CSV table of C-alpha atoms in Angstrom, one decimal:
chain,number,residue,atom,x,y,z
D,1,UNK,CA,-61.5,-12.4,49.0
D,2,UNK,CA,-64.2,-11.9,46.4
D,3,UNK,CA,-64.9,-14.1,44.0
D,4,UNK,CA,-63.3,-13.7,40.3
D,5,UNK,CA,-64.6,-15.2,36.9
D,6,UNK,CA,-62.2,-16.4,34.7
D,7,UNK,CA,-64.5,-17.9,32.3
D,8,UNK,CA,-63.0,-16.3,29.5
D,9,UNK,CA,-59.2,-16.4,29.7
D,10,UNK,CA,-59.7,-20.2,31.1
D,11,UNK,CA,-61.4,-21.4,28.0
D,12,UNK,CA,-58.7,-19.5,25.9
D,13,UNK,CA,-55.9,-20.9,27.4
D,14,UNK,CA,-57.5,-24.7,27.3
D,15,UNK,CA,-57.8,-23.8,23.7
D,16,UNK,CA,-54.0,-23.5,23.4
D,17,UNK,CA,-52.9,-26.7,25.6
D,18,UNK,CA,-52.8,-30.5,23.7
D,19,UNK,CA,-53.0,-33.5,25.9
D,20,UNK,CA,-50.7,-36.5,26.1
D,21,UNK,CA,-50.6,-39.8,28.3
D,22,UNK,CA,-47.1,-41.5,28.7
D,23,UNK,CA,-46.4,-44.8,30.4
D,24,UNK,CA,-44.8,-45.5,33.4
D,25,UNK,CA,-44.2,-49.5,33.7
D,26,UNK,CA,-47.5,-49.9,32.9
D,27,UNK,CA,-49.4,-47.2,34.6
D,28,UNK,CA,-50.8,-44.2,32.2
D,29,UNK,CA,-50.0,-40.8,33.4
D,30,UNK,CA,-51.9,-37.4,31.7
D,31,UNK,CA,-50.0,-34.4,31.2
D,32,UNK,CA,-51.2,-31.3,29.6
D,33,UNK,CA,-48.7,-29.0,27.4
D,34,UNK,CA,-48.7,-25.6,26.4
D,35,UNK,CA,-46.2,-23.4,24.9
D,36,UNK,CA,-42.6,-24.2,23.0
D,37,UNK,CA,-38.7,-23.9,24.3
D,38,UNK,CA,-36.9,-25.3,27.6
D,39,UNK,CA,-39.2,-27.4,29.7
D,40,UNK,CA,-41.3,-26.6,32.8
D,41,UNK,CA,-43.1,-29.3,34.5
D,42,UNK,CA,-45.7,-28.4,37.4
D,43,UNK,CA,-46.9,-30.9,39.6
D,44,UNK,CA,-50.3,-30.4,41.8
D,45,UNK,CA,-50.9,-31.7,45.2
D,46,UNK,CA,-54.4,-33.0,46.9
D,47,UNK,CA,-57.0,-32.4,46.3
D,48,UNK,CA,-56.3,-30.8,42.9
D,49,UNK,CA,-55.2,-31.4,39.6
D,50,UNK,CA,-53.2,-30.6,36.4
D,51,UNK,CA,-54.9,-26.9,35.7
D,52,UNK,CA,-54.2,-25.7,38.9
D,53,UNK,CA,-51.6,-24.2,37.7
D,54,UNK,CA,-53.1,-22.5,34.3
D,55,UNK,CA,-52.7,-19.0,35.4
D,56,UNK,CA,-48.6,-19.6,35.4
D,57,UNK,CA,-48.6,-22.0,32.6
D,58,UNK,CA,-50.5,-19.1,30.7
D,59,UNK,CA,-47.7,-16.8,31.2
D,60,UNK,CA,-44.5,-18.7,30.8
D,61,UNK,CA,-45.9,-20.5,28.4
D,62,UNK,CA,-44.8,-17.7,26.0
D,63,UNK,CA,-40.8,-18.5,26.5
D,64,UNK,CA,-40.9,-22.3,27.1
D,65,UNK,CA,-42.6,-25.7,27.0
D,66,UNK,CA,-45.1,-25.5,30.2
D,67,UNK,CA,-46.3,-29.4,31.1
D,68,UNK,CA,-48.6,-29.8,34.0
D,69,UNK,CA,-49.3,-33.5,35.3
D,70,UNK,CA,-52.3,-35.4,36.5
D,71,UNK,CA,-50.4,-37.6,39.4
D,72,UNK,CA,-51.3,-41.2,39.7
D,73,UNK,CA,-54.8,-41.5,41.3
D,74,UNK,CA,-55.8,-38.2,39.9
D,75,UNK,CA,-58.4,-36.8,37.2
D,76,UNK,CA,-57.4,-38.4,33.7
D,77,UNK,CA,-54.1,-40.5,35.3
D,78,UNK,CA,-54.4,-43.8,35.7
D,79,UNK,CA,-55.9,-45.0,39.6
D,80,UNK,CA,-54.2,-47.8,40.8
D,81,UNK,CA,-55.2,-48.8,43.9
D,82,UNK,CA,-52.6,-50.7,45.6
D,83,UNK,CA,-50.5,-48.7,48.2
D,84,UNK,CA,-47.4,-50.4,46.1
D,85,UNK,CA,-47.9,-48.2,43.4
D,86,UNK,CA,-47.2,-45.0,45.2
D,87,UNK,CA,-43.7,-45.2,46.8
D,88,UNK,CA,-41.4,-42.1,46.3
D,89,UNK,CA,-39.6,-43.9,43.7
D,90,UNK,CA,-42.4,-44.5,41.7
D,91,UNK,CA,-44.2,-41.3,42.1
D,92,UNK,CA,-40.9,-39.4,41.0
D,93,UNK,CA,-40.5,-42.2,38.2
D,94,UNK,CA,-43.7,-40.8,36.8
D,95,UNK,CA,-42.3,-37.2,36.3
D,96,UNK,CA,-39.2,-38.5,34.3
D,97,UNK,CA,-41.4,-40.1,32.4
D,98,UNK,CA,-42.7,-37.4,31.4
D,99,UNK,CA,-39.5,-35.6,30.9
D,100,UNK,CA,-39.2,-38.9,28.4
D,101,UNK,CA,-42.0,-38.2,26.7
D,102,UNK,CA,-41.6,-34.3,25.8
D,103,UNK,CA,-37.9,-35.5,24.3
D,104,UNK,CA,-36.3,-34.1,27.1
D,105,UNK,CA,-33.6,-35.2,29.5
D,106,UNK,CA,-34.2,-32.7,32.1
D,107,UNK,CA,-36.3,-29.7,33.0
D,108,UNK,CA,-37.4,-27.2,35.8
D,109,UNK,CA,-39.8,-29.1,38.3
D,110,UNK,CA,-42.0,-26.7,40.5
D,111,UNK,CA,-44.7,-28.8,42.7
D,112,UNK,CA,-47.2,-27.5,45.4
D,113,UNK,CA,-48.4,-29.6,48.3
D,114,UNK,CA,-48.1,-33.7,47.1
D,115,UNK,CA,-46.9,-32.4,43.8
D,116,UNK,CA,-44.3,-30.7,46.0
D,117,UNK,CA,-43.4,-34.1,48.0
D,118,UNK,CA,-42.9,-35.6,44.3
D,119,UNK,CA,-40.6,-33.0,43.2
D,120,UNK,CA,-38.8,-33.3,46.3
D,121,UNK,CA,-38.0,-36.7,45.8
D,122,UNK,CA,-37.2,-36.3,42.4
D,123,UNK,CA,-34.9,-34.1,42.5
D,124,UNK,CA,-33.1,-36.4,45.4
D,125,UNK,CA,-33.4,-39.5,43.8
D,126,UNK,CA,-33.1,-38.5,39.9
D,127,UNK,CA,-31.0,-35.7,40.0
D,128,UNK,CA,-29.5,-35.5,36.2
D,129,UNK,CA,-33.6,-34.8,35.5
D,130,UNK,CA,-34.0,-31.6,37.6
D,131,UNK,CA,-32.1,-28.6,36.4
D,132,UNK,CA,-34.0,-26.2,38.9
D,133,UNK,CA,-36.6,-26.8,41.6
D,134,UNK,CA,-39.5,-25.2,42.8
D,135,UNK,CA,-41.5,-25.8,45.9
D,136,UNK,CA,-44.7,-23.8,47.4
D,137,UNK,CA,-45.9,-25.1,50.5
D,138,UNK,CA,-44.3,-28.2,50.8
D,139,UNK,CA,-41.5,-28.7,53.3
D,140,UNK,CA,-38.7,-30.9,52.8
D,141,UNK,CA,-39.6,-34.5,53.6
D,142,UNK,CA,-36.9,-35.2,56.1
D,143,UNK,CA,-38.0,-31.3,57.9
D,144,UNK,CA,-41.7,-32.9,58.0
D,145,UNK,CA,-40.6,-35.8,59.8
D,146,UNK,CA,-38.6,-33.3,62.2
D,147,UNK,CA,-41.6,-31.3,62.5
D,148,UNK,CA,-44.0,-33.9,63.1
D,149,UNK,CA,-41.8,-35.6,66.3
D,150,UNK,CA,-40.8,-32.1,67.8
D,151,UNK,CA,-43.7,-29.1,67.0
D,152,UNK,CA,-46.9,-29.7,68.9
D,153,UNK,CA,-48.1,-26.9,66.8
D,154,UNK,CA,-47.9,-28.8,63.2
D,155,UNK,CA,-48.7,-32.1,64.9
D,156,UNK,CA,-52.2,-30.4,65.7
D,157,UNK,CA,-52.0,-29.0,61.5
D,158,UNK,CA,-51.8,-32.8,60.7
D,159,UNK,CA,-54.6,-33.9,62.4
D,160,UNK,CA,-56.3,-34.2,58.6
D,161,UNK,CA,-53.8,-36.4,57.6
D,162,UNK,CA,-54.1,-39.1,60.5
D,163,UNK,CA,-57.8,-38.8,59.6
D,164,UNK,CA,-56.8,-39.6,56.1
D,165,UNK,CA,-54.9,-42.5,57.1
D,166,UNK,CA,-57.2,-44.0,58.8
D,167,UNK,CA,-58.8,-47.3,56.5
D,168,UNK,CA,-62.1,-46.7,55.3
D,169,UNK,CA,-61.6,-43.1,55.5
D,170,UNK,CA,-61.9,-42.3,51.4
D,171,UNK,CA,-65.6,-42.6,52.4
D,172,UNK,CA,-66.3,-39.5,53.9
D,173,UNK,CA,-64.5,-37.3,51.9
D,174,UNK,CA,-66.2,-34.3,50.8
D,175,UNK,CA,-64.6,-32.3,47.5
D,176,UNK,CA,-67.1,-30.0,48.3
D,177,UNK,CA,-65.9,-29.5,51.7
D,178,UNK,CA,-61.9,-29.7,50.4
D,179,UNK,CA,-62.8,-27.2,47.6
D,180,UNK,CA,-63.7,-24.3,50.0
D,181,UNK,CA,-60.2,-22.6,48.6
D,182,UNK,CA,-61.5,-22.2,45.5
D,183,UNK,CA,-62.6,-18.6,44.5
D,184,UNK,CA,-62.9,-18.5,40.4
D,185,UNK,CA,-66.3,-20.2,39.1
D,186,UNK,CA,-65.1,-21.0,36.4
D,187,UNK,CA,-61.7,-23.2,37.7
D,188,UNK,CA,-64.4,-24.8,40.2
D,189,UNK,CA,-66.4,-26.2,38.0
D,190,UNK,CA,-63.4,-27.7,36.0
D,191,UNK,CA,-62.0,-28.8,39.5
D,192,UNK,CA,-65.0,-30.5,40.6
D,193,UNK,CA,-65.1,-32.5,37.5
D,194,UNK,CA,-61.8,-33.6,38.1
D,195,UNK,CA,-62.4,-34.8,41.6
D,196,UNK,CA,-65.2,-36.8,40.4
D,197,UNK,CA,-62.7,-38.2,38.2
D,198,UNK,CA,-59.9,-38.9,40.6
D,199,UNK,CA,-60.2,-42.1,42.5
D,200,UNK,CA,-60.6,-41.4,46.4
D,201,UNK,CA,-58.0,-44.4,47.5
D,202,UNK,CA,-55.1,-43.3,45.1
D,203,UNK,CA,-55.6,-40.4,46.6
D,204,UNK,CA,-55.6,-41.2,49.9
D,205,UNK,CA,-52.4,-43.3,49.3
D,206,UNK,CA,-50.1,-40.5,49.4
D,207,UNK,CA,-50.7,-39.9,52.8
D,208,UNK,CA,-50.7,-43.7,53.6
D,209,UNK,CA,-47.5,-44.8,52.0
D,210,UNK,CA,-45.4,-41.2,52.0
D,211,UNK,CA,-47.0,-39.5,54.6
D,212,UNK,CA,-45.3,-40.0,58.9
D,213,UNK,CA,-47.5,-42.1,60.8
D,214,UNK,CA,-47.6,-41.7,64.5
D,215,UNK,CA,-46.0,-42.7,66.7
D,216,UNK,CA,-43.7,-40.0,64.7
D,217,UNK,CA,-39.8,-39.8,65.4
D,218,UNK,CA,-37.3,-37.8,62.8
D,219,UNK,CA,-35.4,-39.6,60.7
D,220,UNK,CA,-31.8,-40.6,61.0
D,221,UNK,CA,-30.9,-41.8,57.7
D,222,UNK,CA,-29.3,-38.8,55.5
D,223,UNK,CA,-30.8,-37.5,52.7
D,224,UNK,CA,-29.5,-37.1,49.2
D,225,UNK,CA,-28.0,-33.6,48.9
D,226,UNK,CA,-30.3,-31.5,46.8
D,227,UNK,CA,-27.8,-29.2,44.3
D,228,UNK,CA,-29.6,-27.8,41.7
D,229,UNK,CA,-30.7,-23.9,42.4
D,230,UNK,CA,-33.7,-24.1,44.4
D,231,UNK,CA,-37.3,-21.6,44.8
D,232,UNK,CA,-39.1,-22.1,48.2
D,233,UNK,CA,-42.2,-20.0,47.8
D,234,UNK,CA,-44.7,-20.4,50.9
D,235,UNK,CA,-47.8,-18.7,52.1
D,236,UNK,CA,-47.8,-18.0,55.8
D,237,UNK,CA,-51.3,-18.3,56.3
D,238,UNK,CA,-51.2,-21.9,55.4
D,239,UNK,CA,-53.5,-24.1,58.1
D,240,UNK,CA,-51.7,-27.7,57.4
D,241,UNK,CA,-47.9,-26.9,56.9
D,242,UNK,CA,-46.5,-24.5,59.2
D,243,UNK,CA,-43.4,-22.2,58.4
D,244,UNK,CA,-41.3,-23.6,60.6
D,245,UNK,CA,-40.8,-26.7,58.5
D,246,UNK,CA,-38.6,-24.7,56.2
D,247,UNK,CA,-36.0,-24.3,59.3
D,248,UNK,CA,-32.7,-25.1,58.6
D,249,UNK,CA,-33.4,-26.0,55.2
D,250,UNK,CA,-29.7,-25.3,53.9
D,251,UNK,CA,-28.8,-28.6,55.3
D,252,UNK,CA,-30.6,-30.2,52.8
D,253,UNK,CA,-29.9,-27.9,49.9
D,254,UNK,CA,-26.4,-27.7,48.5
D,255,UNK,CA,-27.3,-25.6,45.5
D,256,UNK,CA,-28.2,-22.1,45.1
D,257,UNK,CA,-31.5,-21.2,48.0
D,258,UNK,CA,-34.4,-18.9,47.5
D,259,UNK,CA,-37.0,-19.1,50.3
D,260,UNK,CA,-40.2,-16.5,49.8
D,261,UNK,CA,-42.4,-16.3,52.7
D,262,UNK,CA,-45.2,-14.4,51.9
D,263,UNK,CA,-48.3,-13.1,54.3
D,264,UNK,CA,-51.6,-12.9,53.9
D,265,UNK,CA,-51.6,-15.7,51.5
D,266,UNK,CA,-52.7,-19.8,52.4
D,267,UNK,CA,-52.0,-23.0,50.9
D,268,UNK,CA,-53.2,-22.8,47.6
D,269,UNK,CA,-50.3,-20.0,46.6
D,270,UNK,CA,-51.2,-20.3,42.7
D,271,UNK,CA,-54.8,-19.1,43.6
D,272,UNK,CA,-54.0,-16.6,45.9
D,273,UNK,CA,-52.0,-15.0,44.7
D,274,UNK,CA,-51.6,-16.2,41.4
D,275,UNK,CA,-49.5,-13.2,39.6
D,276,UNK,CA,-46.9,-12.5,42.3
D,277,UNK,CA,-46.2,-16.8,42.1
D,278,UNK,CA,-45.7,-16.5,38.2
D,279,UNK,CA,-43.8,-13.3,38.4
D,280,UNK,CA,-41.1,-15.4,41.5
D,281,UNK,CA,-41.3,-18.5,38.8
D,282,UNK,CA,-40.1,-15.8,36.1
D,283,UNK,CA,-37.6,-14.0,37.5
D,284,UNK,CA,-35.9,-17.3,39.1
D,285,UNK,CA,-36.0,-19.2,36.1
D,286,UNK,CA,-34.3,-16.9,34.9
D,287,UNK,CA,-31.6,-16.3,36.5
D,288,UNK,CA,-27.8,-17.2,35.7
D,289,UNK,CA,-25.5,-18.8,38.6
């Protein structure tokens, strides 16, 4: 894929987005807005951050209220450090607080990767605060756990995250190494700031505290029934989560199901292929039920 420069249309659309922290029992969380009408909010995963997903807030910012958070850890969010700080309750307690803070009471939650872990659980654990919700490249937490205890093939994907883990292990991470996804110049640049930013450990505590640890086994409790309309998009090429963690993925989801597989694109779907993910976010929102 050959490099594009979005210089231009990147610095227009930072031009049109205001910034805002909100509090979350006493950690600060960034979230960047752009546009007016019913709320979006987009989550990001690792290693990214909030403007990630400028090329769909850029678009649908036109018909509603597009929010994009920094998660805890990350870029202009605070960076707490202790591995308390980043249960699934309090990760998916930052996003209604956010919700809070744009005078809300619910929204559309999309989240790729970590951000899509955090929707997950949001929309499981605080289910009056998600009217839809959309996932790319993230299966559902309880299907990770399957896939970790029965598919050789994504235990070998994995093999990053044991690394990650591992103490000490914030050391030797390379954002130049972890940025190799990026194609635009222009986002790069922006992104590498970010990761400078970010605090490696808070990072790292996603996969330490939500994350399966070996030895793995599936998990018996039952999950809260998910029953809002949800959008699975997910790019087959993906290295790290395989397709086959969105098996059976109607036992989990008691609303309305949407799953988009799509070839020839990897992990990072809003890069890839950045006007076919807006265009699925468009049509589903969209839609009446």
């Amino acid at each position: 894929m050959s490099p594009v420069n979005n210089e231009a249309r990147l610095a227009a659309f930072e031009g049109r987005v205001s910034h805002h922290f909100t509090d979350n029992n006493g950690t600060k969380v960034h979230f960047a807005s752009a546009g007016e009408g019913p709320l979006v909010v987009f989550i990001h995963g690792f290693p990214d951050h909030w403007l990630t997903w400028w090329q769909q807030m850029d678009v649908l910012s036109k018909t509603h209220r597009t929010v994009a958070v920094d998660l805890r850890g990350f870029n202009l969010s605070d960076h707490p450090e202790d591995q308390s700080a980043y249960t699934p309750e309090t990760l998916a307690s930052d996003v209604c607080a956010v919700i809070d803070a744009c005078g809300e009471r619910d929204a559309v939650v999309i989240g790729h990767d970590w951000g899509g872990f955090v929707a997950w659980q949001t929309a499981m654990l605080f289910p009056d605060r998600v009217q839809r919700l959309g996932i790319v490249n993230l299966p559902h937490p309880w299907a990770i756990a399957r896939e970790l205890a029965n598919n050789p093939d994504q235990q070998k994907a994995s093999g990053y995250a044991r690394v990650f883990q591992q103490p000490g292990s914030e050391s030797k991470l390379d954002f130049d190494r972890l940025s190799t996804w990026i194609n635009d110049p222009a986002f790069r640049t922006r992104h590498m700031a970010a990761m400078e930013r970010s605090n490696r450990t808070g990072m790292l505590n996603y996969y330490r505290v939500c994350f399966p640890a070996e030895p793995y086994t599936e998990r018996t409790d039952t999950p809260p029934p998910i029953k809002m309309p949800v959008l699975v998009v997910h790019g087959t090429e993906d290295p790290y989560v395989l397709t086959a963690g969105h098996n059976n993925l109607w036992e989990y989801v008691k609303g309305s199901l949407t799953i988009r597989a799509w070839s020839g694109v990897g992990h990072f779907v809003q890069h890839d292929a950045p006007d076919r993910l807006t265009a699925a976010f468009k049509s589903w929102i969209g839609e009446t039920i």
